[in-house]
CSV table of C-alpha atoms in Angstrom, one decimal:
chain,number,residue,atom,x,y,z
P,1,UNK,CA,7.9,-8.2,-151.1
P,2,UNK,CA,5.4,-5.3,-150.8
P,3,UNK,CA,5.6,-1.6,-150.2
P,4,UNK,CA,2.5,-1.5,-148.0
P,5,UNK,CA,-0.4,-3.6,-146.9
P,6,UNK,CA,-3.6,-1.7,-146.3
P,7,UNK,CA,-6.9,-3.4,-145.4
P,8,UNK,CA,-9.9,-1.0,-145.1
P,9,UNK,CA,-13.5,-2.0,-144.3
P,10,UNK,CA,-16.6,-0.3,-145.6
P,11,UNK,CA,-17.0,1.6,-142.3
P,12,UNK,CA,-13.4,3.0,-142.6
P,13,UNK,CA,-11.8,0.8,-140.0
P,14,UNK,CA,-8.3,-0.2,-141.2
P,15,UNK,CA,-5.0,-2.0,-140.6
P,16,UNK,CA,-1.9,-0.7,-142.3
P,17,UNK,CA,1.7,-2.0,-142.5
P,18,UNK,CA,4.2,-0.1,-144.7
P,19,UNK,CA,7.6,-1.0,-146.0
P,20,UNK,CA,9.3,1.1,-143.3
P,21,UNK,CA,7.9,-1.1,-140.6
P,22,UNK,CA,5.1,1.2,-139.4
P,23,UNK,CA,1.9,-0.3,-138.2
P,24,UNK,CA,-1.3,1.7,-137.7
P,25,UNK,CA,-4.9,0.7,-137.1
P,26,UNK,CA,-8.2,2.5,-136.8
P,27,UNK,CA,-10.9,0.3,-135.3
P,28,UNK,CA,-13.8,-0.1,-132.9
P,29,UNK,CA,-11.7,-2.2,-130.5
P,30,UNK,CA,-8.4,-3.9,-130.5
P,31,UNK,CA,-7.7,-7.1,-128.5
P,32,UNK,CA,-4.3,-8.8,-128.2
P,33,UNK,CA,-4.0,-12.0,-126.3
P,34,UNK,CA,-0.7,-13.8,-125.8
P,35,UNK,CA,0.1,-17.1,-124.2
P,36,UNK,CA,3.6,-15.7,-123.5
P,37,UNK,CA,5.2,-12.4,-122.8
P,38,UNK,CA,4.3,-9.1,-124.7
P,39,UNK,CA,7.1,-6.7,-125.2
P,40,UNK,CA,6.6,-3.1,-126.5
P,41,UNK,CA,9.8,-1.1,-127.1
P,42,UNK,CA,10.0,2.3,-128.7
P,43,UNK,CA,12.8,4.7,-129.6
P,44,UNK,CA,10.7,7.8,-129.2
P,45,UNK,CA,8.1,9.3,-126.8
P,46,UNK,CA,5.1,7.1,-126.5
P,47,UNK,CA,1.7,7.1,-124.8
P,48,UNK,CA,-1.4,5.1,-124.1
P,49,UNK,CA,-4.5,7.2,-123.9
P,50,UNK,CA,-8.3,6.7,-123.7
P,51,UNK,CA,-10.6,9.5,-124.6
P,52,UNK,CA,-13.3,8.1,-122.3
P,53,UNK,CA,-13.4,5.5,-119.6
P,54,UNK,CA,-10.6,4.1,-117.4
P,55,UNK,CA,-7.2,2.9,-118.3
P,56,UNK,CA,-6.1,-0.1,-116.2
P,57,UNK,CA,-2.8,-1.8,-116.0
P,58,UNK,CA,-3.0,-4.8,-113.7
P,59,UNK,CA,-1.1,-7.9,-112.7
P,60,UNK,CA,-2.7,-11.0,-111.1
P,61,UNK,CA,0.2,-12.6,-109.3
P,62,UNK,CA,3.3,-10.6,-110.1
P,63,UNK,CA,4.6,-7.2,-109.2
P,64,UNK,CA,3.9,-4.0,-111.1
P,65,UNK,CA,7.0,-1.9,-111.8
P,66,UNK,CA,7.3,1.6,-113.2
P,67,UNK,CA,10.9,2.4,-114.0
P,68,UNK,CA,12.7,5.4,-115.4
P,69,UNK,CA,16.4,5.9,-116.3
P,70,UNK,CA,15.9,9.7,-116.6
P,71,UNK,CA,18.0,12.0,-114.3
P,72,UNK,CA,15.3,14.7,-114.2
P,73,UNK,CA,13.5,15.7,-111.0
P,74,UNK,CA,10.2,14.4,-112.5
P,75,UNK,CA,11.6,11.1,-113.9
P,76,UNK,CA,8.3,9.5,-112.9
P,77,UNK,CA,5.4,11.8,-112.9
P,78,UNK,CA,1.9,10.9,-111.6
P,79,UNK,CA,-0.2,13.8,-112.5
P,80,UNK,CA,-3.9,14.5,-112.4
P,81,UNK,CA,-4.4,17.4,-114.9
P,82,UNK,CA,-8.0,18.2,-114.2
P,83,UNK,CA,-8.3,21.0,-111.6
P,84,UNK,CA,-10.7,18.8,-109.6
P,85,UNK,CA,-8.8,15.6,-110.0
P,86,UNK,CA,-6.9,13.8,-107.3
P,87,UNK,CA,-4.5,10.9,-106.8
P,88,UNK,CA,-5.3,8.0,-104.4
P,89,UNK,CA,-2.8,5.4,-103.2
P,90,UNK,CA,-4.0,2.4,-101.2
P,91,UNK,CA,-1.8,-0.3,-99.7
P,92,UNK,CA,-2.5,-3.5,-97.9
P,93,UNK,CA,-1.0,-4.8,-94.7
P,94,UNK,CA,2.6,-4.5,-96.0
P,95,UNK,CA,2.0,-0.7,-96.2
P,96,UNK,CA,3.4,2.0,-98.5
P,97,UNK,CA,7.1,2.8,-98.4
P,98,UNK,CA,8.6,5.9,-99.9
P,99,UNK,CA,12.4,5.8,-99.9
P,100,UNK,CA,14.7,8.4,-101.4
P,101,UNK,CA,18.3,9.5,-101.3
P,102,UNK,CA,17.1,13.0,-102.0
P,103,UNK,CA,14.5,15.2,-100.3
P,104,UNK,CA,10.8,14.1,-100.0
P,105,UNK,CA,8.4,17.0,-100.2
P,106,UNK,CA,4.7,17.0,-99.4
P,107,UNK,CA,3.2,20.3,-100.5
P,108,UNK,CA,-0.4,21.3,-100.5
P,109,UNK,CA,-1.1,24.8,-102.0
P,110,UNK,CA,-3.8,26.5,-100.0
P,111,UNK,CA,-5.1,23.3,-98.5
P,112,UNK,CA,-4.3,20.8,-95.7
P,113,UNK,CA,-1.9,18.0,-95.3
P,114,UNK,CA,-3.4,15.3,-93.1
P,115,UNK,CA,-1.3,12.6,-91.4
P,116,UNK,CA,-3.2,10.0,-89.5
P,117,UNK,CA,-6.9,9.3,-89.4
P,118,UNK,CA,-9.3,10.4,-86.6
P,119,UNK,CA,-12.2,8.3,-85.6
P,120,UNK,CA,-15.5,9.5,-87.1
P,121,UNK,CA,-17.4,8.9,-83.9
P,122,UNK,CA,-15.9,10.8,-81.0
P,123,UNK,CA,-18.6,9.4,-78.6
P,124,UNK,CA,-17.5,5.8,-79.0
P,125,UNK,CA,-13.9,5.7,-80.0
P,126,UNK,CA,-13.0,2.6,-81.9
P,127,UNK,CA,-9.2,2.0,-81.8
P,128,UNK,CA,-9.2,0.0,-85.0
P,129,UNK,CA,-10.4,3.1,-86.9
P,130,UNK,CA,-7.6,5.3,-85.6
P,131,UNK,CA,-4.0,5.8,-86.8
P,132,UNK,CA,-2.0,3.9,-84.2
P,133,UNK,CA,1.3,5.8,-84.1
P,134,UNK,CA,3.0,8.6,-86.0
P,135,UNK,CA,6.8,8.4,-85.6
P,136,UNK,CA,9.3,11.1,-86.8
P,137,UNK,CA,13.0,10.6,-86.5
P,138,UNK,CA,15.9,12.7,-87.7
P,139,UNK,CA,19.6,12.8,-87.1
P,140,UNK,CA,19.7,16.6,-87.0
P,141,UNK,CA,16.4,18.5,-86.4
P,142,UNK,CA,12.7,18.3,-86.7
P,143,UNK,CA,11.3,21.8,-87.3
P,144,UNK,CA,7.7,22.7,-86.9
P,145,UNK,CA,6.8,26.2,-87.9
P,146,UNK,CA,3.2,27.5,-87.7
P,147,UNK,CA,1.0,30.3,-86.6
P,148,UNK,CA,-0.6,28.0,-84.0
P,149,UNK,CA,0.6,24.7,-82.5
P,150,UNK,CA,-1.9,22.5,-80.7
P,151,UNK,CA,-1.2,19.3,-78.8
P,152,UNK,CA,-4.1,17.3,-77.6
P,153,UNK,CA,-3.7,14.0,-75.8
P,154,UNK,CA,-5.7,11.7,-73.5
P,155,UNK,CA,-2.5,10.5,-71.8
P,156,UNK,CA,1.0,11.8,-71.1
P,157,UNK,CA,3.0,14.5,-72.9
P,158,UNK,CA,6.7,13.7,-72.6
P,159,UNK,CA,9.4,16.1,-73.6
P,160,UNK,CA,12.8,14.4,-73.0
P,161,UNK,CA,16.2,15.9,-73.8
P,162,UNK,CA,19.3,13.7,-73.5
P,163,UNK,CA,21.4,16.8,-73.3
P,164,UNK,CA,19.4,18.2,-70.4
P,165,UNK,CA,18.2,21.2,-72.5
P,166,UNK,CA,14.5,21.9,-72.9
P,167,UNK,CA,13.9,25.5,-73.9
P,168,UNK,CA,10.5,27.2,-74.0
P,169,UNK,CA,10.1,30.9,-74.7
P,170,UNK,CA,8.4,33.4,-76.9
P,171,UNK,CA,11.2,33.9,-79.4
P,172,UNK,CA,13.7,31.8,-81.4
P,173,UNK,CA,16.6,33.3,-79.4
P,174,UNK,CA,15.5,31.9,-76.1
């Protein structure tokens, strides 16, 4: 039995275990290698942080899951706190799917929202560089509200109403 175990080197790196089950270490680097699973459980708020450099979580052959049982609107928060920072998502040929039983909001304060990718070279259009299709479906309504609305196509424009009503005018009441 012991009350605590504290190992300190001459350059003040240390490992400490106390009788309450607390573990702390101050060191130049920390490597943990396991031939089996590693499980970290905590009963309080926790964090992984690096003061410089990247922080990478990676899997070689399995899936990577982020899961929260919180009921708050930000149960999972991906946040870049630097005013010049951004968030990039990249998917392979299976794509990126966002599914929700609640609303999905894309908001850009004072900047653009771009859907689709135009070709960089308008003189020689390369179809493999372009977004192929953008499809919007809704059971009730699709509303587009803007100061200006532009439609540019190199082929047909089709407006089809299954109820035989196509209304164009200069006010909402038309």
